[in-house]
XYZ file of C-alpha atoms in Angstrom:
656
model
C 8.660 38.161 1.199
C 10.949 35.154 0.770
C 10.526 32.283 3.233
C 13.159 29.679 4.026
C 12.350 25.999 3.518
C 12.902 23.715 6.527
C 14.117 20.815 4.343
C 12.926 18.364 7.022
C 10.063 15.936 7.402
C 6.973 16.906 9.373
C 7.404 17.319 13.137
C 4.482 15.300 14.505
C 5.137 16.429 18.085
C 4.667 20.093 17.186
C 1.632 19.152 15.097
C 0.066 17.390 18.103
C 0.864 20.373 20.346
C -0.971 22.647 17.908
C -4.004 20.325 18.098
C -3.947 20.523 21.905
C -3.609 24.298 21.665
C -6.895 24.515 19.747
C -8.695 22.572 22.496
C -6.847 23.892 25.567
C -4.949 27.089 24.693
C -4.095 27.674 28.360
C -2.200 24.343 28.462
C 0.276 25.386 25.760
C 3.182 27.690 26.545
C 6.539 28.679 25.076
C 9.989 27.406 26.043
C 13.483 27.913 24.654
C 14.920 24.925 22.766
C 18.356 25.264 21.157
C 18.102 28.979 21.705
C 14.799 29.254 19.843
C 11.293 29.725 21.281
C 9.001 26.797 20.610
C 5.568 25.596 21.718
C 5.343 23.088 24.564
C 2.560 21.507 26.642
C 2.205 22.416 30.322
C 1.025 19.027 31.549
C 0.110 20.330 34.997
C -2.459 22.644 33.402
C -3.592 19.891 31.022
C -4.130 17.539 33.971
C -6.325 20.163 35.633
C -8.400 20.464 32.471
C -8.808 16.664 32.334
C -9.071 16.032 36.090
C -12.414 14.208 36.009
C -11.065 11.464 33.730
C -7.400 11.507 34.746
C -5.820 8.119 35.450
C -3.605 8.002 38.514
C -0.112 6.692 37.824
C -0.708 3.688 40.089
C -4.213 2.991 38.864
C -4.647 -0.269 36.975
C -5.804 0.141 33.406
C -6.354 -1.918 30.264
C -3.356 -1.456 28.036
C -0.779 -3.138 25.845
C 2.813 -2.232 26.591
C 6.364 -3.485 26.203
C 9.874 -2.170 26.882
C 10.777 0.905 24.827
C 7.213 1.499 23.668
C 7.610 5.176 24.614
C 10.682 5.366 22.405
C 8.651 3.872 19.521
C 6.096 6.649 19.884
C 8.826 9.288 19.941
C 10.440 7.653 16.931
C 7.190 7.879 14.969
C 6.703 11.553 15.830
C 10.225 12.917 15.462
C 11.201 14.710 12.215
C 14.188 13.728 10.083
C 16.459 15.705 7.776
C 16.638 13.228 4.905
C 15.588 13.230 1.290
C 14.674 11.043 -1.670
C 17.072 11.320 -4.588
C 15.786 10.495 -8.088
C 17.635 7.919 -10.175
C 16.589 8.371 -13.811
C 18.950 5.731 -15.202
C 17.273 2.946 -13.192
C 13.740 4.183 -13.853
C 11.351 3.234 -16.638
C 9.617 6.114 -18.465
C 10.732 8.568 -15.740
C 9.141 11.635 -17.360
C 5.636 10.200 -17.717
C 5.034 7.398 -15.190
C 2.886 7.854 -12.088
C 4.434 4.907 -10.236
C 7.231 5.076 -7.657
C 9.861 2.616 -6.490
C 11.669 3.863 -3.368
C 14.796 2.306 -1.877
C 15.466 2.851 1.821
C 14.340 2.244 5.390
C 10.572 2.370 5.247
C 10.055 4.358 8.471
C 12.164 7.251 7.187
C 10.490 7.019 3.783
C 7.015 7.097 5.347
C 7.957 10.216 7.288
C 9.143 11.924 4.114
C 5.886 11.028 2.350
C 3.688 12.530 5.076
C 3.413 16.036 3.677
C 2.736 14.973 0.094
C 0.531 11.924 0.623
C -1.261 12.794 3.860
C -4.742 11.238 3.624
C -4.288 10.338 -0.055
C -3.508 6.602 0.004
C -6.636 4.494 -0.564
C -5.008 1.150 0.152
C -1.871 -0.129 1.875
C -0.657 -3.710 1.725
C 2.358 -4.921 3.683
C 4.022 -8.272 4.211
C 6.317 -7.468 7.170
C 8.791 -9.878 8.789
C 6.944 -12.631 10.623
C 9.507 -12.841 13.454
C 10.122 -16.526 12.797
C 13.745 -16.414 13.923
C 14.946 -17.126 10.391
C 16.914 -14.421 8.636
C 15.875 -13.922 5.030
C 15.346 -10.840 2.924
C 14.507 -8.692 5.932
C 16.210 -9.011 9.296
C 13.527 -11.433 10.388
C 14.855 -12.171 13.898
C 13.779 -9.527 16.397
C 14.768 -11.497 19.500
C 16.698 -9.657 22.197
C 19.697 -11.184 23.928
C 18.928 -12.157 27.541
C 21.268 -9.612 29.175
C 19.978 -6.771 27.002
C 16.393 -7.823 27.705
C 16.949 -7.728 31.469
C 18.172 -4.146 31.246
C 15.241 -3.083 29.060
C 12.450 -4.901 30.862
C 13.384 -4.039 34.433
C 13.318 -7.698 35.485
C 15.991 -6.938 38.095
C 16.250 -4.126 40.621
C 19.473 -2.268 41.493
C 20.507 -5.029 43.916
C 20.042 -7.725 41.278
C 16.816 -9.098 42.751
C 14.340 -10.590 40.307
C 11.167 -8.471 40.070
C 9.006 -10.541 37.733
C 8.892 -14.231 37.113
C 9.514 -15.767 33.694
C 8.506 -12.716 31.639
C 11.405 -13.048 29.215
C 10.086 -16.406 27.991
C 7.640 -14.427 25.873
C 8.629 -10.782 25.968
C 12.184 -10.972 24.689
C 10.963 -12.692 21.518
C 8.458 -9.975 20.715
C 9.777 -6.650 21.996
C 11.995 -5.633 19.092
C 9.379 -6.761 16.588
C 6.805 -4.545 18.286
C 9.263 -1.650 18.356
C 9.772 -2.160 14.623
C 6.119 -2.403 13.534
C 4.491 0.123 15.895
C 5.995 3.408 14.622
C 5.573 2.316 10.997
C 1.864 1.650 11.434
C 1.478 4.889 13.370
C 2.926 6.947 10.505
C 1.190 4.863 7.823
C -2.223 5.580 9.360
C -1.852 9.275 8.554
C -1.210 8.467 4.890
C -4.499 6.563 4.521
C -7.547 8.365 3.189
C -10.572 8.467 5.492
C -12.091 5.571 3.549
C -8.767 3.750 3.226
C -7.737 0.298 4.446
C -4.499 -1.478 5.325
C -4.056 -5.206 4.649
C -1.265 -6.947 6.585
C -0.011 -10.482 5.921
C 1.219 -12.261 9.048
C 1.485 -15.741 10.566
C 0.999 -17.228 14.039
C 4.221 -15.813 15.526
C 2.942 -12.236 15.818
C -0.688 -12.208 14.688
C -2.030 -11.611 18.210
C 0.413 -8.799 18.930
C -0.285 -7.290 15.516
C -4.025 -7.240 16.167
C -3.546 -5.455 19.499
C -1.154 -2.922 17.970
C -3.598 -2.237 15.132
C -6.445 -1.778 17.597
C -4.353 0.733 19.533
C -3.150 2.669 16.475
C -6.369 2.608 14.431
C -8.977 2.048 17.144
C -10.563 -1.248 18.141
C -13.750 -0.545 16.194
C -11.791 -0.221 12.924
C -10.598 -3.836 12.857
C -12.458 -5.146 9.798
C -11.526 -8.828 9.837
C -8.780 -11.423 10.176
C -8.830 -13.586 7.066
C -7.230 -17.032 7.010
C -5.388 -17.692 3.745
C -4.495 -21.269 2.837
C -0.794 -21.677 2.036
C -0.265 -25.432 1.557
C -1.689 -28.927 1.971
C -1.081 -31.172 4.976
C 0.491 -33.788 2.763
C 3.421 -34.302 0.464
C 7.147 -34.114 1.053
C 7.015 -30.567 2.409
C 5.083 -31.638 5.509
C 6.077 -35.291 5.768
C 9.146 -34.521 7.862
C 7.609 -31.763 9.995
C 7.796 -32.794 13.637
C 4.472 -31.250 14.561
C 1.015 -32.614 15.250
C -0.544 -29.721 13.364
C 1.565 -28.501 10.414
C 0.792 -24.959 9.303
C -1.618 -24.672 6.392
C -2.499 -21.007 6.642
C -1.403 -17.452 7.161
C -3.512 -14.446 8.107
C -4.557 -11.232 6.455
C -5.353 -8.599 9.072
C -7.645 -5.931 7.595
C -7.946 -2.566 9.345
C -9.830 0.561 8.232
C -8.931 4.193 8.830
C -12.625 4.775 9.586
C -14.821 1.697 9.301
C -17.945 3.866 8.996
C -16.633 5.253 5.702
C -15.496 1.902 4.354
C -16.691 0.962 0.887
C -15.617 -2.517 -0.163
C -16.358 -3.682 -3.676
C -17.527 -7.218 -3.048
C -15.387 -9.629 -4.996
C -16.478 -13.185 -5.470
C -14.921 -16.615 -5.857
C -15.398 -18.948 -8.799
C -17.344 -22.139 -8.301
C -15.662 -25.304 -9.510
C -17.199 -27.693 -12.021
C -17.608 -30.226 -9.199
C -19.614 -27.732 -7.171
C -21.793 -26.928 -10.159
C -22.706 -30.559 -10.724
C -23.907 -30.892 -7.128
C -26.823 -28.565 -7.792
C -28.952 -30.990 -9.799
C -28.856 -34.495 -11.191
C -29.912 -32.982 -14.543
C -26.567 -31.181 -15.003
C -25.001 -33.707 -17.371
C -28.202 -34.384 -19.287
C -29.174 -30.818 -20.059
C -26.219 -28.502 -19.491
C -23.048 -30.361 -20.490
C -23.734 -30.134 -24.234
C -25.947 -27.127 -24.110
C -24.128 -25.185 -26.821
C -24.722 -28.014 -29.289
C -28.342 -28.627 -28.368
C -29.687 -25.105 -28.329
C -29.378 -22.003 -30.423
C -31.437 -19.538 -28.419
C -30.657 -17.990 -25.060
C -32.513 -16.006 -22.451
C -30.991 -12.538 -22.080
C -33.144 -11.134 -19.278
C -33.174 -11.927 -15.576
C -36.952 -12.220 -15.243
C -36.922 -12.696 -11.460
C -35.140 -9.353 -10.944
C -37.410 -7.572 -13.410
C -40.544 -8.636 -11.535
C -39.261 -7.934 -8.030
C -41.655 -5.627 -6.131
C -44.121 -5.351 -9.020
C -47.883 -5.978 -8.926
C -49.515 -9.056 -10.480
C -50.783 -6.932 -13.356
C -47.322 -5.534 -14.063
C -45.773 -9.006 -13.876
C -48.382 -10.349 -16.353
C -47.509 -7.591 -18.830
C -43.786 -8.337 -18.460
C -44.402 -12.043 -19.022
C -46.240 -11.308 -22.249
C -43.550 -8.865 -23.367
C -40.664 -11.276 -22.800
C -42.547 -14.472 -23.522
C -40.514 -15.148 -26.637
C -37.261 -14.943 -24.707
C -38.076 -17.624 -22.140
C -36.457 -20.477 -24.078
C -36.511 -23.927 -22.472
C -33.679 -26.391 -22.745
C -34.917 -29.834 -23.725
C -33.413 -33.080 -24.916
C -32.393 -33.421 -28.580
C -35.378 -35.727 -29.149
C -37.998 -33.074 -28.515
C -35.909 -29.996 -29.228
C -37.792 -29.202 -32.439
C -41.220 -30.004 -31.066
C -43.480 -27.051 -30.387
C -44.497 -27.938 -26.870
C -43.722 -26.751 -23.395
C -41.452 -29.289 -21.649
C -42.140 -30.603 -18.180
C -40.947 -28.696 -15.145
C -38.041 -31.168 -14.817
C -36.776 -30.076 -18.222
C -37.200 -26.349 -17.758
C -33.748 -24.707 -17.891
C -32.860 -21.226 -19.013
C -29.913 -18.873 -19.065
C -29.623 -15.252 -17.907
C -26.939 -12.724 -18.790
C -27.011 -9.793 -16.380
C -25.815 -6.261 -17.075
C -22.249 -7.130 -16.034
C -21.996 -9.967 -18.495
C -22.318 -12.677 -15.845
C -23.964 -15.844 -17.153
C -26.375 -17.696 -14.866
C -28.160 -20.989 -15.560
C -31.538 -21.221 -13.789
C -33.768 -24.238 -13.501
C -37.139 -24.962 -11.891
C -37.398 -27.713 -9.306
C -40.237 -30.222 -8.993
C -42.454 -27.650 -7.310
C -41.974 -25.204 -10.145
C -39.842 -22.785 -8.066
C -36.760 -21.129 -9.490
C -33.640 -22.361 -7.702
C -31.498 -19.270 -7.308
C -28.427 -21.097 -6.014
C -28.180 -21.891 -9.680
C -26.118 -23.387 -12.362
C -23.133 -21.099 -12.807
C -20.597 -20.823 -15.586
C -16.886 -20.060 -15.169
C -17.455 -16.278 -15.006
C -19.752 -16.294 -12.013
C -18.633 -16.081 -8.388
C -19.881 -16.608 -4.871
C -19.283 -14.130 -2.058
C -16.002 -14.160 -0.152
C -15.805 -15.034 3.513
C -12.881 -14.914 5.930
C -11.483 -18.282 4.828
C -9.633 -18.154 1.494
C -8.673 -21.583 0.225
C -8.618 -20.851 -3.496
C -5.466 -18.682 -3.707
C -2.714 -21.089 -4.664
C 0.862 -20.545 -3.518
C 1.990 -23.439 -5.691
C 3.806 -22.693 -8.959
C 4.045 -18.960 -8.304
C 7.281 -19.176 -10.294
C 5.079 -18.922 -13.395
C 4.084 -15.402 -12.304
C 7.652 -14.095 -12.608
C 8.843 -13.446 -16.163
C 12.088 -15.135 -17.277
C 13.824 -14.909 -13.910
C 14.036 -17.066 -10.771
C 11.247 -16.754 -8.233
C 11.999 -15.213 -4.865
C 10.222 -18.027 -3.056
C 11.143 -16.933 0.486
C 7.791 -15.426 1.431
C 6.714 -14.237 -2.020
C 2.962 -13.769 -2.248
C 0.809 -14.848 -5.227
C -0.188 -12.114 -7.675
C -3.800 -13.310 -7.436
C -3.874 -12.575 -3.701
C -2.805 -8.996 -4.298
C -5.225 -8.603 -7.210
C -8.086 -9.711 -4.985
C -7.434 -7.231 -2.197
C -6.751 -4.399 -4.653
C -10.133 -5.119 -6.243
C -11.665 -4.877 -2.787
C -10.656 -1.241 -2.507
C -10.098 0.013 -6.050
C -12.352 -2.017 -8.327
C -14.272 0.930 -9.744
C -11.765 3.743 -9.334
C -8.177 4.846 -9.668
C -6.043 5.383 -6.601
C -2.665 4.785 -5.008
C -1.590 1.406 -3.631
C 1.293 1.612 -1.140
C 3.448 -1.346 -0.118
C 6.269 -0.386 2.253
C 7.560 -3.946 2.754
C 7.461 -4.581 -0.982
C 10.024 -7.402 -1.207
C 9.939 -8.906 -4.694
C 7.347 -6.308 -5.879
C 4.385 -8.648 -6.330
C 2.098 -5.712 -5.508
C 3.479 -3.654 -8.403
C 2.875 -6.491 -10.866
C -0.672 -6.998 -9.558
C -1.482 -3.300 -10.045
C -0.213 -3.339 -13.637
C -2.077 -6.544 -14.515
C -5.352 -5.226 -13.091
C -4.949 -1.950 -14.985
C -4.467 -3.913 -18.198
C -7.546 -5.989 -17.394
C -10.030 -3.182 -16.709
C -8.373 -0.085 -18.266
C -8.006 1.719 -14.924
C -5.042 3.882 -13.904
C -4.198 2.731 -10.389
C -0.744 3.799 -9.205
C 1.744 2.019 -6.994
C 4.363 3.158 -4.495
C 6.814 0.408 -3.543
C 9.226 0.886 -0.624
C 11.989 -1.622 0.058
C 15.082 -1.719 2.242
C 18.371 -2.152 0.397
C 18.990 -5.790 1.479
C 22.311 -7.390 0.512
C 21.698 -10.954 -0.687
C 25.325 -11.969 -0.212
C 24.966 -11.196 3.493
C 21.519 -12.755 3.820
C 22.562 -16.070 2.297
C 25.053 -16.604 5.119
C 22.188 -16.752 7.647
C 19.738 -18.914 5.693
C 18.898 -22.602 5.811
C 19.805 -24.921 2.936
C 16.568 -24.496 0.939
C 16.653 -20.711 1.266
C 20.311 -20.653 0.250
C 19.583 -22.531 -2.969
C 16.870 -20.072 -3.941
C 18.927 -17.018 -2.995
C 21.942 -18.346 -4.921
C 19.808 -18.689 -8.067
C 18.803 -15.041 -7.692
C 22.405 -13.951 -7.092
C 23.503 -15.835 -10.219
C 20.697 -14.223 -12.203
C 21.590 -10.704 -11.028
C 25.225 -11.384 -11.895
C 24.200 -12.415 -15.411
C 22.494 -9.049 -16.016
C 25.244 -7.023 -14.309
C 23.140 -5.942 -11.326
C 24.076 -5.613 -7.680
C 23.074 -8.507 -5.431
C 20.194 -6.780 -3.641
C 16.479 -7.402 -3.228
C 15.750 -3.990 -4.761
C 17.642 -4.818 -7.973
C 15.714 -8.079 -8.248
C 12.383 -6.303 -7.669
C 13.065 -3.519 -10.186
C 14.001 -6.076 -12.831
C 10.821 -8.012 -12.116
C 8.695 -4.896 -12.618
C 10.500 -4.111 -15.886
C 9.957 -7.605 -17.281
C 6.388 -7.919 -16.026
C 5.511 -4.513 -17.500
C 7.003 -5.408 -20.872
C 5.079 -8.687 -21.018
C 1.803 -7.035 -19.977
C 2.278 -4.444 -22.742
C 2.932 -7.164 -25.307
C -0.178 -9.085 -24.251
C -2.340 -5.938 -24.348
C -1.281 -4.041 -27.490
C -4.481 -1.990 -27.543
C -3.816 -0.591 -24.038
C -1.764 2.341 -25.321
C -2.202 4.389 -22.116
C -1.155 1.566 -19.789
C 1.491 2.802 -17.329
C 4.132 0.118 -16.696
C 6.909 2.551 -15.801
C 8.244 3.665 -12.418
C 10.405 6.425 -10.987
C 13.241 5.146 -8.827
C 13.953 7.258 -5.741
C 16.622 6.496 -3.135
C 16.618 7.516 0.524
C 19.684 9.543 1.430
C 20.849 12.156 3.888
C 19.626 15.689 3.301
C 20.974 17.650 0.356
C 21.819 20.383 2.846
C 24.935 20.620 4.985
C 24.582 20.605 8.783
C 25.095 24.363 8.881
C 21.735 24.764 7.106
C 19.900 23.324 10.124
C 22.062 24.657 12.970
C 23.680 27.919 11.904
C 24.010 28.943 15.566
C 26.550 26.150 16.070
C 28.980 27.839 13.716
C 30.915 31.081 14.028
C 30.206 33.947 11.660
C 33.753 33.720 10.352
C 33.281 30.060 9.483
C 29.996 30.814 7.724
C 31.702 33.421 5.582
C 34.239 30.816 4.476
C 31.499 28.509 3.212
C 30.763 28.810 -0.479
C 27.442 26.987 -0.189
C 25.103 25.254 2.247
C 24.355 22.460 -0.264
C 26.394 19.267 -0.429
C 28.797 19.168 -3.352
C 27.592 15.842 -4.803
C 23.936 16.902 -5.126
C 22.288 17.800 -8.426
C 19.551 20.363 -9.162
C 17.135 17.429 -9.656
C 18.037 16.171 -6.163
C 17.188 19.603 -4.757
C 13.926 19.710 -6.680
C 12.664 16.452 -5.175
C 13.466 17.542 -1.628
C 11.591 20.775 -2.280
C 8.651 18.778 -3.699
C 8.572 16.683 -0.520
C 8.365 19.747 1.696
C 5.797 21.585 -0.426
C 3.552 18.538 -0.745
C 3.923 18.018 -4.477
C 3.380 14.429 -5.722
C 6.673 12.708 -6.432
C 5.120 11.440 -9.656
C 4.307 14.981 -10.830
C 5.098 16.040 -14.366
C 8.478 17.798 -14.510
C 9.612 19.989 -17.388
C 13.119 21.376 -17.768
C 13.302 24.743 -19.526
C 15.999 27.343 -19.995
C 15.536 31.038 -19.267
C 18.391 33.414 -20.019
C 20.847 30.546 -19.818
C 19.533 29.246 -16.473
C 17.938 25.808 -15.922
C 14.373 26.105 -14.669
C 12.152 23.247 -13.445
C 8.393 23.543 -14.018
C 6.358 21.091 -11.942
C 2.712 20.220 -12.632
C 2.049 23.014 -15.114
C 3.320 25.976 -13.067
C 2.313 24.715 -9.620
C 5.975 24.944 -8.715
C 8.824 26.636 -10.568
C 12.353 26.224 -9.228
C 15.738 27.507 -10.311
C 18.829 26.389 -8.415
C 21.466 28.039 -10.593
C 23.672 30.860 -9.355
C 23.854 34.454 -10.594
C 20.115 34.793 -11.160
C 19.289 38.005 -13.051
C 16.167 40.168 -13.030
C 15.340 38.727 -16.445
C 15.059 35.241 -14.961
C 13.062 36.436 -11.937
C 10.658 38.393 -14.150
C 10.137 35.463 -16.564
C 9.305 33.120 -13.679
C 6.988 35.656 -12.013
C 5.092 36.173 -15.284
C 4.206 32.445 -15.322
C 2.309 33.010 -12.034
C 3.324 29.801 -10.216
C 1.889 28.823 -6.831
C 5.435 28.422 -5.540
C 8.747 29.844 -6.745
C 11.935 28.452 -5.207
C 15.534 29.630 -5.499
C 18.821 29.002 -3.746
C 19.682 31.461 -1.005
C 22.157 34.163 -2.058
C 21.907 33.073 -5.683
C 21.089 36.485 -7.139
C 23.638 38.096 -9.437
C 23.688 41.375 -7.511
C 22.255 43.157 -4.476
C 19.978 45.084 -6.842
C 18.314 41.854 -8.027
C 17.848 40.746 -4.419
C 16.310 44.087 -3.458
C 13.974 44.146 -6.480
C 12.976 40.475 -6.153
C 9.864 41.015 -4.029
C 8.770 44.010 -6.098
C 8.981 41.988 -9.321
C 6.705 39.304 -7.883
C 4.401 41.892 -6.347
C 3.960 43.341 -9.833
C 3.491 40.191 -11.891
C 2.406 37.460 -9.450
C 1.612 38.740 -5.937
C -0.027 35.453 -4.875
C 3.068 33.355 -5.541
C 4.709 31.943 -2.414
C 8.443 32.583 -2.688
C 10.913 30.340 -0.886
C 14.667 29.807 -0.736
C 16.907 26.999 0.439
């Protein structure tokens, strides 16, 4: 039997109703919507089922709310009839890459990704607008005009009397920002794996609101930490003219888990400076500074770890076994003398199984000081104050093009948080406020460093730089103009997405050149662009059109759409990864798409013959998709199900 594709994103409302139905089947009924029966919740029955814990409408309760919050929830749950159209000419290595770059409003994109990437994203990083009141890159001013705010907030009753005092002094600056971020986080949560985490960069303007929203969406117990990240010094020309007692030196990184009980961070560590090393002992300069010249033998075992938990007898045997490897560092004068130096002169080096070098020494009491001498490859544990990630000279991170300095994050910051989640494994990193695509570059650089195959999905709104520059201050205008001039020089449109795609191309090329042995390194990306559905309105609402009008229509697919466009919308609905391998074959003169080695086979040509149907059925795909009414004759249509029943009865057949 052939089923018809919906060609729409997931309807979260119906999904939630189905969940309620499993718990309280008597609270779910059927109603007619647009002439069709659909499931709906009988809230009177549901209230009866929950009567012992029901909150009265007038009862005070702990909550966070704002005008139009209900609309934000509806917005997150409502389905859309949109699609992602592939753009091969702007992609890099389209046929083989696992990475995606998606242009379009991120809420719509997130909805379209729900079916395919539900519970599959290990890590999300976003750098959303900070709501500073300055327009750059994103529409970064979410303030509401006073008159509009009064209507939304209910500050005045029907007679014009003021109901609340002074609420707009805070609320009207935050409401639209909350209405922007809330539905996006709500949808993004579903994309995270159970052990996944979202990292969100933010500053003082909205950090408190963001924390409360995250606690509501993810659960208060899943707030992992709020890290302070140093951004600049309280000195120099940048802060000299700031009319504030406390200039800003930091931003925040809000870290939230899908399920904190399943969280598995890979502890990353911070390098100690040479100054810090020298604080450990006054013998540093005398015995360690020229150590390579003075000594030719090194300790290669961490003796303290080897003896941990062992008996005295076992420790004695280990000491005898590794006696020759306990080499002591002494001064050049007595280096060749066969004598044991004093405790003050007893230094040795350990290389652990990860290649980390540690210099130990014994203090005056003969105890091993494990806070240690450390070389440049050793690190100390991270806390929630990060002062070592420099935002200065980040222009060096961008290859042969101007830096997008308006909010661009350092590559090292992204590398650190990616290591937190994906140090020992592959996985998908999603950034749906991707801006200049720092996250994409960080993923590629880390893959080159440790030979992993992490994948990235970047999502960015199509921002027009010519429009943005009109709203910026003088410093921002100078930077944006440099980018506009650069994009002009390479014949690209003046948009943030064009800048970001070019950055990924150049960064990928440089990383490849610097790592010639990394032959499997993926520095490509598929470009996909958000657009209206490939299907005409009649596809979704045939009841709105007369039968005579339907007979006049040649097709229910828009004229400007290609078979590849149709394939990607089908992949979205059937949950196939948008990075899946796609082969184009020809069967009896018809173009056939084979996705992920026969998982999905689609043919969108007209006049499909039995020969084509039989050839596809014999490949035994999980899904076979055709256009509606595309068969060459009524006989082919009649025999279609029988052909599949004979050769591939388990194949799900669908039409659009």
